[in-house]
XYZ file of C-alpha atoms in Angstrom:
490
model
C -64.509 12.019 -30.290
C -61.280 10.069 -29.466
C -58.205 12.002 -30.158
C -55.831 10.987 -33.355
C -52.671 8.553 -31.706
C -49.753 10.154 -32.696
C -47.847 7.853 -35.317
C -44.529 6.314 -34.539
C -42.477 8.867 -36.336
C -44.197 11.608 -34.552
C -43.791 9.909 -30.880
C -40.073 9.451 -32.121
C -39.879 13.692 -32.740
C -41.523 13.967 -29.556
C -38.732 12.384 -27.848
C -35.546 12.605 -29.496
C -33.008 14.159 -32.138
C -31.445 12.914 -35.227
C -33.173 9.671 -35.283
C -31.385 7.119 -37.555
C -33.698 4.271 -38.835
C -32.182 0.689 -39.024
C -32.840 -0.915 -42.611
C -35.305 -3.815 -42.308
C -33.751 -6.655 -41.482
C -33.558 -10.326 -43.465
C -36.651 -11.945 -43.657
C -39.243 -10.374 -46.530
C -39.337 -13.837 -47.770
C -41.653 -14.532 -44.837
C -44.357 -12.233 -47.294
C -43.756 -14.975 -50.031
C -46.623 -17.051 -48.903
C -49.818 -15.221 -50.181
C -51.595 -14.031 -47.710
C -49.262 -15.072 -44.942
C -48.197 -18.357 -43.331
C -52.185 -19.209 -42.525
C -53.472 -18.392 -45.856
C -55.863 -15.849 -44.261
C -58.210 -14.226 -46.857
C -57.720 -10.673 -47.438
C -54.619 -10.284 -45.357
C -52.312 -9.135 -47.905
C -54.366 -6.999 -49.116
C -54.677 -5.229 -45.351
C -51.008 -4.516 -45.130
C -50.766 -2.827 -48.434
C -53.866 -0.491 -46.993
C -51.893 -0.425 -43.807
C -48.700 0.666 -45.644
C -50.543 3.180 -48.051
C -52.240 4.640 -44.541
C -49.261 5.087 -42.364
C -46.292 5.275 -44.855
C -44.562 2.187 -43.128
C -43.920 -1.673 -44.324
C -44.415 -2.841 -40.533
C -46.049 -2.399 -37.103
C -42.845 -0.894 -35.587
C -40.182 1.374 -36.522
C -36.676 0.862 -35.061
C -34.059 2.928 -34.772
C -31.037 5.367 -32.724
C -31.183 8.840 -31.839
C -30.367 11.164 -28.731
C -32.646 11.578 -25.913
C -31.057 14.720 -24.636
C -27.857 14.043 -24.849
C -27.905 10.000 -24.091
C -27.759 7.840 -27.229
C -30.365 4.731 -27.376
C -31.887 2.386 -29.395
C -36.083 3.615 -29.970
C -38.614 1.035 -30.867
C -41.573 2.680 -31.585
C -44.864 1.170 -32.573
C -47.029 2.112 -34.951
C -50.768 1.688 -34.127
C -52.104 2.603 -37.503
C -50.480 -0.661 -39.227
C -53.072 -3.459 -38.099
C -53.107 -1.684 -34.311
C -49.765 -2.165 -33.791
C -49.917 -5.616 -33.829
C -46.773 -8.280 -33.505
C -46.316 -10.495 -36.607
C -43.253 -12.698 -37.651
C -41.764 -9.674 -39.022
C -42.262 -7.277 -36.206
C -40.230 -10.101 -34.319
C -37.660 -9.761 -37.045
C -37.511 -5.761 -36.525
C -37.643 -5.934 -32.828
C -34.486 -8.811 -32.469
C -32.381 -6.826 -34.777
C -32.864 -3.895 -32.538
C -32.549 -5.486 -29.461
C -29.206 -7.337 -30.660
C -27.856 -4.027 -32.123
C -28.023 -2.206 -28.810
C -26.257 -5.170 -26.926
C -23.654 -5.293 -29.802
C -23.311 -1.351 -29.397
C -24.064 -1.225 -25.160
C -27.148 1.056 -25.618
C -30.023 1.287 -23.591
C -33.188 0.443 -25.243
C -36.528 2.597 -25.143
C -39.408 1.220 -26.554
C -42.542 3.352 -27.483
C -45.350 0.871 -26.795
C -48.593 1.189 -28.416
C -50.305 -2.228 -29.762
C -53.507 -3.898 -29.516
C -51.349 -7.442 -29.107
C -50.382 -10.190 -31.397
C -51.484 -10.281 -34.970
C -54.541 -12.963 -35.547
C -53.838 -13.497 -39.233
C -50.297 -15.058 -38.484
C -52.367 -17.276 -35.611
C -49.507 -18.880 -33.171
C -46.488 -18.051 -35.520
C -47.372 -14.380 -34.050
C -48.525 -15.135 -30.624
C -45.023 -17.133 -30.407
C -42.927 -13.935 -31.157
C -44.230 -12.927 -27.668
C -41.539 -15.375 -26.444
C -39.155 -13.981 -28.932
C -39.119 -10.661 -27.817
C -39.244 -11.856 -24.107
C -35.881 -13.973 -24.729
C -34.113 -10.557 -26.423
C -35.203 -8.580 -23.318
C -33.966 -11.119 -21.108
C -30.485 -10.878 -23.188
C -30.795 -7.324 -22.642
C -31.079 -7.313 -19.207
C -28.018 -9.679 -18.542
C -26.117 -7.427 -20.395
C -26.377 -5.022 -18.415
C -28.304 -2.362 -20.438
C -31.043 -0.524 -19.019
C -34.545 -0.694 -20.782
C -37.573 2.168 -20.124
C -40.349 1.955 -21.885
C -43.310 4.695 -22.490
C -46.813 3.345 -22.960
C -48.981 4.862 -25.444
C -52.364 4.651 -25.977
C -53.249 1.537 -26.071
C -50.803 -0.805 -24.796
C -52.422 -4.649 -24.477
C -52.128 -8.107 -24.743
C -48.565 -9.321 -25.395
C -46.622 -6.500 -26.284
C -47.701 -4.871 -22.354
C -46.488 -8.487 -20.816
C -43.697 -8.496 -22.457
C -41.912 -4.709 -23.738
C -44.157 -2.435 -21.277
C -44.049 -4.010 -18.151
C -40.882 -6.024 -18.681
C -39.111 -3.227 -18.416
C -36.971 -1.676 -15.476
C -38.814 1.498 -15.590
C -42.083 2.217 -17.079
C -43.469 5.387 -17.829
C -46.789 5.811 -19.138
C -48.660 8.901 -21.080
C -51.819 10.240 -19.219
C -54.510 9.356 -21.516
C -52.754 5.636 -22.343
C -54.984 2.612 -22.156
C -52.876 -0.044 -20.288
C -53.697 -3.692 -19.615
C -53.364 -7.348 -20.515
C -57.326 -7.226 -22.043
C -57.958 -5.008 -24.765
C -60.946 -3.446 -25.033
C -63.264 -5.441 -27.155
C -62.101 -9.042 -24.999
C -62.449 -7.594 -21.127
C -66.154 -9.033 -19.036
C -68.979 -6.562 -19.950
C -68.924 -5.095 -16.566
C -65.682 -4.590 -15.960
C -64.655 -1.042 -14.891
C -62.801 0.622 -17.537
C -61.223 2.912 -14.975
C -58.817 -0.319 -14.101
C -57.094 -0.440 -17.589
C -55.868 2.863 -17.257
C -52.256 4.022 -17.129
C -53.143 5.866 -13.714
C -54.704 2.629 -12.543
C -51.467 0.954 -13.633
C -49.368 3.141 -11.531
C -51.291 3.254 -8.547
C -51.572 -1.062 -8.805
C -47.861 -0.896 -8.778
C -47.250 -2.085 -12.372
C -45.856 1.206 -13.721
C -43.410 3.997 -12.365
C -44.958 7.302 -13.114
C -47.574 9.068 -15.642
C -45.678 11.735 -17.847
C -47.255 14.754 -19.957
C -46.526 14.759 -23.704
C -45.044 17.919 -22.960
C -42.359 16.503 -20.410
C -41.998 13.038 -21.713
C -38.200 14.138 -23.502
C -37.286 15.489 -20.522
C -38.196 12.549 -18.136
C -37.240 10.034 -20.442
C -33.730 11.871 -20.912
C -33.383 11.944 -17.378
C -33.555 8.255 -17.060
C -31.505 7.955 -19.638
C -28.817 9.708 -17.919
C -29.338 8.260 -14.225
C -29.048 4.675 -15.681
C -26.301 4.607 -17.746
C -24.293 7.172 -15.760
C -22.137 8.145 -19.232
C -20.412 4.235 -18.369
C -20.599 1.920 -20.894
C -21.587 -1.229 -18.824
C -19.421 -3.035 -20.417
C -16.372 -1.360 -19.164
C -16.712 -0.964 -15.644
C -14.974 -3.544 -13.176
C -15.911 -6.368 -11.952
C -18.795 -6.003 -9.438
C -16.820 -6.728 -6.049
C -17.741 -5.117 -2.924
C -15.317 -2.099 -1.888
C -14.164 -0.624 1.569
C -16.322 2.450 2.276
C -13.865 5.443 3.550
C -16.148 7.712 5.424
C -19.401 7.995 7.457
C -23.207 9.039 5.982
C -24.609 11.778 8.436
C -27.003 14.658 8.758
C -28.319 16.522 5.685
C -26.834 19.683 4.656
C -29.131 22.760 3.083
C -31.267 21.296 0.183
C -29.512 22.232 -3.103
C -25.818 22.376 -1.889
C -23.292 20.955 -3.260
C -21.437 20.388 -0.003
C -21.230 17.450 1.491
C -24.319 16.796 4.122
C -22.900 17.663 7.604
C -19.084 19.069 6.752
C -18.439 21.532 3.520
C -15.877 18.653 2.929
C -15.627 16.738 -0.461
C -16.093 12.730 0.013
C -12.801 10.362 0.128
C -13.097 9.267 -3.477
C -11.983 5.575 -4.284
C -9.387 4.484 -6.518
C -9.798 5.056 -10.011
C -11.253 2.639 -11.795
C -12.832 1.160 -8.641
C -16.426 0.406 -8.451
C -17.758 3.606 -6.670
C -19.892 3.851 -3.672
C -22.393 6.523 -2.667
C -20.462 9.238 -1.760
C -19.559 8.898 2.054
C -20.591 11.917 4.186
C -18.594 12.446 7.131
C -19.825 13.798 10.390
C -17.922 14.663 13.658
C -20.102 13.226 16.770
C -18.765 14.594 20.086
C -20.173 13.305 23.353
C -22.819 15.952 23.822
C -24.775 15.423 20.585
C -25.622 11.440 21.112
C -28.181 10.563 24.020
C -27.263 9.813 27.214
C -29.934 6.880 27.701
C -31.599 4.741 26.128
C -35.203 5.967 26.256
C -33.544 9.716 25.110
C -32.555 8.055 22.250
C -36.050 6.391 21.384
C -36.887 9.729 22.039
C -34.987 11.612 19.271
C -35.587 9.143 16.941
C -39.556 9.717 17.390
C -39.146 13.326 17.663
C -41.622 14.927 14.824
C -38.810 17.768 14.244
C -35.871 15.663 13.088
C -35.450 15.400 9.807
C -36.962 12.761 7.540
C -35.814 10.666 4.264
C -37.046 13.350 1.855
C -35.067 15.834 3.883
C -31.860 13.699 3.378
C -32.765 12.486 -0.329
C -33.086 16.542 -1.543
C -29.949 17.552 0.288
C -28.304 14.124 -1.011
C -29.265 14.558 -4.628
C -29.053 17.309 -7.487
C -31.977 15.994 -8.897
C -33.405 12.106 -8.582
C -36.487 10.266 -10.280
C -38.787 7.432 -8.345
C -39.502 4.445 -8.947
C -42.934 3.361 -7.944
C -44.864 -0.517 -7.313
C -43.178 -4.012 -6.106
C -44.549 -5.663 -9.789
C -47.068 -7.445 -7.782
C -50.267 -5.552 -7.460
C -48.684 -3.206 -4.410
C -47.167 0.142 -3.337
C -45.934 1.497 -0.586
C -45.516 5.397 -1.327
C -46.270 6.403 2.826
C -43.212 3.770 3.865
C -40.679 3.396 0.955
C -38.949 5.435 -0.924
C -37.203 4.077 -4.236
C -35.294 5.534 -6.654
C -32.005 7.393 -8.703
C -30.590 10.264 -8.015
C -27.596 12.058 -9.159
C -24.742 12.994 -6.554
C -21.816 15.019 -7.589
C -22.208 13.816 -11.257
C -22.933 10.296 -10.955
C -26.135 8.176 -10.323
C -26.940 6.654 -6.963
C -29.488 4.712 -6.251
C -31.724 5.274 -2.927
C -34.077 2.831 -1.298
C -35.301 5.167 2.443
C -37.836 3.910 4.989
C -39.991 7.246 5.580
C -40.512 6.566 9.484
C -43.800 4.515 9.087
C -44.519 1.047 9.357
C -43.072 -0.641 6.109
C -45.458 -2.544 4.314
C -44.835 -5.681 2.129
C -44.881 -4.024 -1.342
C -42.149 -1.328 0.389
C -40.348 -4.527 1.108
C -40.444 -5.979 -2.371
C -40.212 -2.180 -4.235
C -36.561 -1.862 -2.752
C -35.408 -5.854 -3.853
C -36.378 -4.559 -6.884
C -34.641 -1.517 -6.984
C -31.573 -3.058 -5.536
C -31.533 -5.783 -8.131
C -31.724 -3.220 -10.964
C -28.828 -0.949 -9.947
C -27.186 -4.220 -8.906
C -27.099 -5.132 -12.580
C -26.301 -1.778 -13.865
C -23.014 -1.802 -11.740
C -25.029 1.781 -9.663
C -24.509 2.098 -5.930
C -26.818 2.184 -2.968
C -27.720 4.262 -0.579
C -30.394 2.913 1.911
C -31.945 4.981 5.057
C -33.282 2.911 7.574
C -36.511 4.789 9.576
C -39.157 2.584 10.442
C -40.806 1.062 13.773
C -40.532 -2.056 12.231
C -42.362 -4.148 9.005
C -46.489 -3.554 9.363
C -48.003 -6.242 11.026
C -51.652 -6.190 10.395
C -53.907 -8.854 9.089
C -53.230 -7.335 5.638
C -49.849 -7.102 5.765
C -49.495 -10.969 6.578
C -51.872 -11.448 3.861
C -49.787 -9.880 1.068
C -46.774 -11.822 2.384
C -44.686 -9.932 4.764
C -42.471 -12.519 5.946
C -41.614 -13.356 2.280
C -40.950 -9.907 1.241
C -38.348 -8.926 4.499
C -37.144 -12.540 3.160
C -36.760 -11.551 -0.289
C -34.943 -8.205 0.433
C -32.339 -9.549 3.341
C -31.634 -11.712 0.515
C -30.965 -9.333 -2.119
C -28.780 -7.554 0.067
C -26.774 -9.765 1.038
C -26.043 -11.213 -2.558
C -25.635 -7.764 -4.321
C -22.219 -6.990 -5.882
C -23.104 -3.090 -5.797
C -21.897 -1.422 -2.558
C -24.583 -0.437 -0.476
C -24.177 2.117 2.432
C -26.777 2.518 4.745
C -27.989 5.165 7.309
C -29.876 4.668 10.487
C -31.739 7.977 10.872
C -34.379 7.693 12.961
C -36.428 4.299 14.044
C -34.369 0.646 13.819
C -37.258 -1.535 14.674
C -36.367 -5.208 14.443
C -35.962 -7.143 11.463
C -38.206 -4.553 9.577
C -35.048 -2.331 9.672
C -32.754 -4.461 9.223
C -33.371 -6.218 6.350
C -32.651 -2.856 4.681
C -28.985 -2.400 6.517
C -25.967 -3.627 4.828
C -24.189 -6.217 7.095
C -21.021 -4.379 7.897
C -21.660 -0.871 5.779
C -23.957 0.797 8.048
C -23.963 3.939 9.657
C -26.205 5.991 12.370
C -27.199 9.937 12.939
C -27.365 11.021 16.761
C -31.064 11.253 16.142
C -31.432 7.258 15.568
C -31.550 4.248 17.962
C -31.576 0.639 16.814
C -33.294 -2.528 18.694
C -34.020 -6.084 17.990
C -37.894 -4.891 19.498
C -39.025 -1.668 20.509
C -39.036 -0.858 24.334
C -42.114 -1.236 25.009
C -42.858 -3.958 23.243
C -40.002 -5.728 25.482
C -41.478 -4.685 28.374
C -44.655 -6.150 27.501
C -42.822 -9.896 26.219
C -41.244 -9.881 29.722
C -43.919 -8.831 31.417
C -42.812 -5.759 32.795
C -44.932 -2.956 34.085
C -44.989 0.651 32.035
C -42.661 1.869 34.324
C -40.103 -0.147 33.541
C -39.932 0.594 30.006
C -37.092 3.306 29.845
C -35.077 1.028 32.070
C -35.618 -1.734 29.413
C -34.321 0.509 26.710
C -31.137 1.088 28.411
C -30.837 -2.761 28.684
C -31.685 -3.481 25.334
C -28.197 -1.313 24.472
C -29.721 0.865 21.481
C -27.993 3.783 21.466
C -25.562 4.781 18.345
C -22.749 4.717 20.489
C -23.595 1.219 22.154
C -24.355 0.089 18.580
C -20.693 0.924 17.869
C -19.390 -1.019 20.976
C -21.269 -3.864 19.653
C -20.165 -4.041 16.651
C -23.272 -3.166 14.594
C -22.954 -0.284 12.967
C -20.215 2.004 12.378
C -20.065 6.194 13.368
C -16.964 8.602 13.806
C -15.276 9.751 16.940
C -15.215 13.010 17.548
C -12.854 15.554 16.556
């Protein structure tokens, strides 16, 4: 037996306090027309059943409350009125919501559960698809973060347009999730793929949340994207001098600064903040004294990883998973936010493995997002360089290393980065921030691996240590260069 959906007003308790509903908004003279603007037989008389059945006049149910301690604006659907479905009026509710949380800078969660767009209304309701896709769009350019939970089910329109046009997407366990409903996929298709675990594990959503923890997670988003700063008054996005050096992680669950015990230089007030610098002596005896020692360090299994950095970083941070595009890369990338000494940065770390294209396109996306919500980056560069395999070249690698130097380069956020283990070639590279990037004693960085050189200049084995020393990748030589930056010793 299927279990009862929970109704919008009981999703909305799950979630959140003191919930405030807006009044419905102009436009009940759409209802004028008996049974709707196609005449359809019978349809009036649904709605009332609808209304009698739920207690509600429409398909959604708009309104504020506080998701633990963060104000937002909640759209939640309510499946039991016509399946949720998206009618002229539902496009009225929705714009009025959206507009409201532009007009009052509040981030906007929507509670998505809808079998799609309504058939009685015919193309007047498929055409609020583009309605709702134009207020998201405003949304976005305002600089407002939107995070929507799917419910069970979440199809057709209302998942292209307020479930997986959103910057993060969370989805319930048992949620049905995909563009086909149920009754319209091919007979044989494999129900298994339109689930919210499939969705995640395709790339299309960020994580699947208990019931249980859903107020919690969803708070915590909440938090890490609108770091307690209206968006509206911070600065104007402008790159800022860093004033300190990223280096080696400190205990997991300090609050010291990774390396020193030192607080971070703090900019100006009212200055668009970076992620907090973390200064690190270097004296002569802790970077390598060739080349191949340093190739060596950086490949040493012992050395500590991104996830060893990221928990000493961060007091707590959240992931964000898939590139949009059918991919993830949870082995190479690391995405996410995290919060640093009481405000969000956002992370983007190369786990020491080949980086694969949706890696690639998982961090563009991440960078765009905290780009336009005015958050800071910290990036970690670790990899032997992009995955080069007959798949990888098949999903596009050259156009996602493309898309991300690009999105570095044009991002207004700061972004810091640290070398900390592997530089390999343009791989690395297009996650370093031209001027704003930093290296650990444990790190070397090279247009091609050693070996690799050797081989391109046809050099025997032997000579491959001796080709790392000419290849100049040490953190110090890096620094004579002109390539990255690192502090002199104390």
């Amino acid at each position: 037996m299927t279990a009862r959906r929970a109704s919008a007003r009981e999703v909305v308790a799950l979630v959140a306090d003191d919930f405030a509903r807006f009044p419905d908004p102009p436009g009940g003279e759409r209802a004028s027309a008996p049974d709707g603007p196609l005449g359809w037989p019978g349809y009036d008389a649904s709605r009332e059943r609808a209304a009698r059945r739920t207690g509600e006049s429409e398909s959604v149910v708009c309104g504020t409350a506080s998701v633990r301690g963060t104000r937002a604006v909640l759209i939640a659907f309510e499946f039991g009125f016509l399946g949720g479905s998206l009618g002229e009026r539902t496009g009225d509710r929705l714009e009025a919501a959206y507009t409201y949380a532009r007009e009052h800078r509040l981030p906007v969660v929507p509670l998505v559960a809808t079998g799609g767009s309504r058939m009685q209304e015919g193309m007047l309701a498929l055409t609020q698809l583009q309605r709702v896709a134009r207020q998201s769009a405003l949304t976005r350019e305002a600089g407002l973060p939107q995070i929507a939970v799917l419910r069970d089910p979440t199809t057709g329109g209302g998942w292209a347009t307020l479930g997986a046009g959103a910057d993060v997407v969370l989805a319930l366990p048992d949620a049905q999730v995909g563009f086909a409903g149920s009754r319209v996929r091919p007979p044989d298709a494999d129900p298994a793929a339109y689930t919210a675990r499939a969705q995640v594990a395709a790339g299309a959503a960020d994580a699947v949340v208990p019931p249980a923890e859903l107020r919690e997670v969803l708070g915590r988003w909440l938090r890490l994207l609108t770091d307690g700063t209206p968006r509206a008054h911070r600065p104007a996005q402008t790159r800022a001098e860093n004033h300190g050096t990223p280096g080696r992680p400190a205990a997991a669950g300090t609050d010291a600064v990774p390396g020193t015990g030192n607080p971070p230089t703090e900019p100006p007030p009212g200055s668009l903040r970076e992620p907090a610098p973390v200064p690190v002596a270097l004296g002569v005896a802790d970077l390598p004294r060739t080349g191949w020692e340093a190739v060596r360090r950086a490949r040493a299994v012992e050395r500590p990883r991104a996830r060893a950095y990221l928990d000493a970083y961060f007091t707590h941070r959240l992931a964000i998973s898939g590139d949009r595009c059918g991919g993830v890369d949870p082995d190479g990338m690391l995405c996410g936010f995290g919060l640093h000494r009481g405000r969000t940065v956002a992370y983007a770390a190369q786990t020491g493995a080949a980086t694969r294209p949706a890696g690639y396109r998982t961090a563009a996306r991440l960078i765009r997002l905290a780009d336009r919500l005015g958050i800071p980056v910290l990036t970690l560069v670790d990899t032997p360089g992009a995955a080069n395999d007959a798949e990888a070249e098949r999903q596009g690698a050259g156009a996602a290393i493309a898309e991300l130097f690009g999105v570095v380069a044009t991002a207004r956020t700061p972004i810091t980065t640290l070398v900390i283990g592997e530089g390999g070639s343009g791989g690395a590279l297009a996650l370093a921030a031209p001027g704003r990037t930093w290296a650990t004693p444990d790190s070397y960085f090279s247009v091609i691996a050693p070996e690799s050189a050797a081989a391109i200049l046809k050099r025997p084995p032997g000579e491959v240590e001796a080709t790392a020393d000419q290849l100049r990748i040490r953190p110090q030589d890096l620094v004579e260069l002109g390539v990255i930056r690192i502090t002199e010793a104390r």
